[in-house]
Amino acid sequence: MRYLPLVLANLGRHKRRTFLTTASVALALFLFASLRTVVTTIAAGAQFGSARRLVATNATGIVFPLPLAYAGRLRALPGVQAVSWANWFGGRYGDGKRFFATFAVDPASYLDMYPEIVLPADQRDAFLRERSAAIVGRRLLDVFGWHLGQDVTLQGTIFSGDWTFTIRGVYTPSDPVINDDMLIFRHDYLDERMNRAGFAGWYILRIDDPNNAAGIAKLVDDQFRNSSAPTKTGTEQAFNASFATMWGNVSLLMNTIGMAVVFAILLVTANAMMMSARERTGEVAVLKTIGFSDWRLFGLVMLEAGLITLTGAVLGLGGAKLLYRATNFNAAGFLPGFDVDGTTLAVGGAIALLLMLASGLVPAVRAARLPVVQALRHVE
Amino acid sequence: MALVQIRDVYKSFQRDSQRIDVFTGLSLDVAEGSFTALMGPSGSGKSTLLNLIAGLDRPTSGTVRVAGADVHAMSAAQLAAWRARHIGFVFQQLNLLPVLTAYQNVELPLLLTRLSKKEREERVRVALGVVGLDDRIHHYPRQLSGGQEQRVAIARAIVADPTLILLDEPTGQLDARSSQEVLTLLQRLNSEFGKTVVIVTHDAHAADKAKAVLHLEKGVLIERAAVGA
């Protein structure tokens, strides 16, 4: 601690340079935390899903519907306890700049299927009663300043025309991975408007035993193998993971960008540290003459590098953690549950440590090994 | 017994392909409590001699003993600790760390000791008082005159109560008045506090203040006054 004023004074020598170097480290670690959290959030979304839920889609592709008549046959299969269905709507609200997901669902069975979607009882009743009713996530309600009972009109992109819904419920997910940025309305309203009753986007099945998931999935697919709309059935987790793969190899891209940024900042920091050490060659000579040992000077330079990277790490990683939490960020619903996790903070801390070693080592060794007489030439 | 004993010291430098012999068998004693001035033209080896005594440089051969210790038998780490304990060194210029106040500059040698903060503060105040700068404690070097800067450097050189004070042209960059102040201070340190002082100088006026004057010419001691007289 007795050397801290000396280290702080050295850091204060070029305040702007120290500020910019620290800010570079902070920005690099902020970007690293952000990009890694995109990856972990996508991964968490792909992992989400009850082991007791299966999803059946059209084997040709998810954009092709399945007959609604399948519902009864699915319910009758051994091991299947409940069946529900949903359809991607794809509408846009206002100028469309703020995207959110919109689904048409079979209301009663869907809410029973997903107890994670928590809705007050009176609002649930209202949703089940009224054909044009919709429920929205708390975040979506707050973003647009909507209120219960308000009519909102969406322009259909897949199902054309203006679609007006009355908000009858506001749900809160019990699991942060479930998006609270959605509008959910009734499937029968979609059928009525489109005059195309009898189709579902995909089916969700609750099964009695997760150990039978593979067997039941095969049973479902066998059941419709020779029909005009064969199915592809898998666990809900696999279904969500298939959505995640639509992002392409985002993880690799994000990690590569993150590492490139960190490496670039490493060069900037190392350069700043070396420049700072070079400027002080004469002072190193003075300190050595006073009796500062090589190891002590090595430690002082490393401490400087450590203070810069530590401050940068606290600002960058802490800033990312606090900012995303304070703003409840979820990338307009694409990344529900976006939160910088402990592992990301730990990896960021390790990177800061490496940054300190890599940027401080060369100038520290140089200061320690500098022969006094050679260094004195800078003084004389 | 002499505080500094230099025996048969050879020192040569290699510059490109050329070997430069600075000392070829130099021997010299400096008595404890003396005030010695080292004079001579540029390149005569004055600063090299000072560096050898302080353990900042190593002789090619021969021995340098200070207060009984063979300076160049020590490792780098031992030398650093030895310098902290026994040597106070003042350069011609750029002595002070510009980012530290006078107080912090003088405190530097004490950071290497086990003294508490309060004890360090007492010593720094005394040292700055001795050099007459107790009213400039919190000034930065840029806020001090050249003479004041050198006095702060001298305060730093004496704060840890070293065995030997070495000064390499301490008045070389100062005006006459500041130079006089510094020399008077060195005389006082020698006569009142019994400090052994070795000063390298070009300035005959500065040498006049010393009790003994040694002349170096091309690494050879050509004239020896009575050291410790």
CSV table of C-alpha atoms in Angstrom, one decimal, chain B residues 8-128:
chain,number,residue,atom,x,y,z
B,8,ASP,CA,43.9,-1.3,-8.2
B,9,VAL,CA,40.7,-0.7,-10.1
B,10,TYR,CA,40.6,-1.3,-13.9
B,11,LYS,CA,37.6,-0.2,-15.8
B,12,SER,CA,37.2,-0.3,-19.6
B,13,PHE,CA,34.3,0.1,-21.9
B,14,GLN,CA,33.8,-1.4,-25.3
B,15,ARG,CA,32.5,1.2,-27.8
B,16,ASP,CA,31.9,-0.5,-31.2
B,17,SER,CA,35.1,-2.3,-31.9
B,18,GLN,CA,37.2,0.1,-29.8
B,19,ARG,CA,38.1,-0.6,-26.2
B,20,ILE,CA,38.3,2.4,-23.9
B,21,ASP,CA,40.3,2.1,-20.7
B,22,VAL,CA,39.0,4.6,-18.1
B,23,PHE,CA,41.0,3.4,-15.1
B,24,THR,CA,44.1,1.4,-15.2
B,25,GLY,CA,45.0,0.4,-11.6
B,26,LEU,CA,43.4,3.3,-9.8
B,27,SER,CA,43.7,3.3,-6.0
B,28,LEU,CA,42.2,5.8,-3.6
B,29,ASP,CA,41.0,6.2,0.0
B,30,VAL,CA,38.3,8.6,1.2
B,31,ALA,CA,38.2,9.1,4.9
B,32,GLU,CA,35.1,9.0,7.0
B,33,GLY,CA,33.7,12.5,7.7
B,34,SER,CA,35.6,14.1,4.8
B,35,PHE,CA,34.4,16.5,2.1
B,36,THR,CA,36.1,15.5,-1.1
B,37,ALA,CA,35.8,17.2,-4.5
B,38,LEU,CA,36.6,15.2,-7.7
B,39,MET,CA,37.7,17.4,-10.5
B,40,GLY,CA,38.9,16.9,-14.0
B,41,PRO,CA,38.0,17.4,-17.7
B,42,SER,CA,35.0,15.7,-19.4
B,43,GLY,CA,35.8,12.0,-20.0
B,44,SER,CA,38.4,11.8,-17.2
B,45,GLY,CA,36.3,9.2,-15.4
B,46,LYS,CA,34.9,11.3,-12.5
B,47,SER,CA,31.3,10.1,-12.9
B,48,THR,CA,32.4,6.6,-13.6
B,49,LEU,CA,34.3,6.6,-10.3
B,50,LEU,CA,31.3,7.9,-8.5
B,51,ASN,CA,29.2,5.1,-10.1
B,52,LEU,CA,31.7,2.5,-9.0
B,53,ILE,CA,31.6,3.8,-5.4
B,54,ALA,CA,27.8,3.7,-5.4
B,55,GLY,CA,27.7,0.2,-6.9
B,56,LEU,CA,25.9,1.4,-10.0
B,57,ASP,CA,28.7,0.1,-12.2
B,58,ARG,CA,31.2,-2.7,-11.8
B,59,PRO,CA,34.9,-2.5,-12.2
B,60,THR,CA,36.6,-4.7,-14.8
B,61,SER,CA,38.9,-5.7,-12.0
B,62,GLY,CA,40.0,-4.5,-8.6
B,63,THR,CA,38.0,-3.9,-5.4
B,64,VAL,CA,35.8,-1.1,-4.1
B,65,ARG,CA,35.1,-1.3,-0.4
B,66,VAL,CA,32.7,1.1,1.3
B,67,ALA,CA,32.4,0.9,5.1
B,68,GLY,CA,34.1,-2.5,5.0
B,69,ALA,CA,31.8,-4.0,2.4
B,70,ASP,CA,33.1,-5.3,-0.9
B,71,VAL,CA,30.6,-3.5,-3.1
B,72,HIS,CA,31.0,-5.6,-6.2
B,73,ALA,CA,30.9,-8.9,-4.5
B,74,MET,CA,27.2,-8.4,-3.9
B,75,SER,CA,24.3,-9.6,-6.1
B,76,ALA,CA,22.1,-7.0,-7.8
B,77,ALA,CA,19.4,-7.4,-5.1
B,78,GLN,CA,21.9,-7.1,-2.3
B,79,LEU,CA,23.4,-4.0,-4.0
B,80,ALA,CA,20.0,-2.4,-4.2
B,81,ALA,CA,19.4,-2.9,-0.5
B,82,TRP,CA,23.0,-1.8,0.3
B,83,ARG,CA,22.5,1.4,-1.7
B,84,ALA,CA,19.3,2.1,0.1
B,85,ARG,CA,21.0,1.9,3.4
B,86,HIS,CA,24.4,3.4,2.7
B,87,ILE,CA,24.3,5.8,-0.3
B,88,GLY,CA,22.7,9.2,-0.9
B,89,PHE,CA,23.1,10.2,-4.5
B,90,VAL,CA,22.4,13.5,-6.2
B,91,PHE,CA,22.6,14.0,-10.0
B,92,GLN,CA,23.2,17.2,-11.9
B,93,GLN,CA,19.6,17.4,-13.1
B,94,LEU,CA,16.3,15.5,-13.4
B,95,ASN,CA,16.8,14.3,-9.9
B,96,LEU,CA,13.2,14.5,-8.9
B,97,LEU,CA,10.2,12.6,-10.1
B,98,PRO,CA,8.0,15.3,-11.7
B,99,VAL,CA,4.7,13.6,-10.6
B,100,LEU,CA,5.6,13.6,-7.0
B,101,THR,CA,5.7,16.5,-4.5
B,102,ALA,CA,8.8,17.5,-2.7
B,103,TYR,CA,7.6,15.6,0.3
B,104,GLN,CA,6.9,12.4,-1.8
B,105,ASN,CA,10.2,12.7,-3.5
B,106,VAL,CA,12.1,12.9,-0.2
B,107,GLU,CA,10.0,10.0,1.2
B,108,LEU,CA,11.1,7.6,-1.6
B,109,PRO,CA,14.1,6.1,0.1
B,110,LEU,CA,12.1,5.6,3.3
B,111,LEU,CA,9.5,3.5,1.4
B,112,LEU,CA,12.2,0.9,1.3
B,113,THR,CA,12.5,0.8,5.1
B,114,ARG,CA,10.2,-0.6,7.8
B,115,LEU,CA,9.4,2.8,9.2
B,116,SER,CA,5.8,3.6,9.8
B,117,LYS,CA,4.0,6.4,8.0
B,118,LYS,CA,4.3,8.7,11.0
B,119,GLU,CA,8.0,8.0,11.4
B,120,ARG,CA,8.6,8.6,7.7
B,121,GLU,CA,6.7,11.9,7.9
B,122,GLU,CA,8.9,13.0,10.8
B,123,ARG,CA,12.1,12.2,8.9
B,124,VAL,CA,10.9,13.9,5.7
B,125,ARG,CA,10.0,17.1,7.6
B,126,VAL,CA,13.4,17.1,9.3
B,127,ALA,CA,15.3,16.6,6.1
B,128,LEU,CA,13.3,19.3,4.3
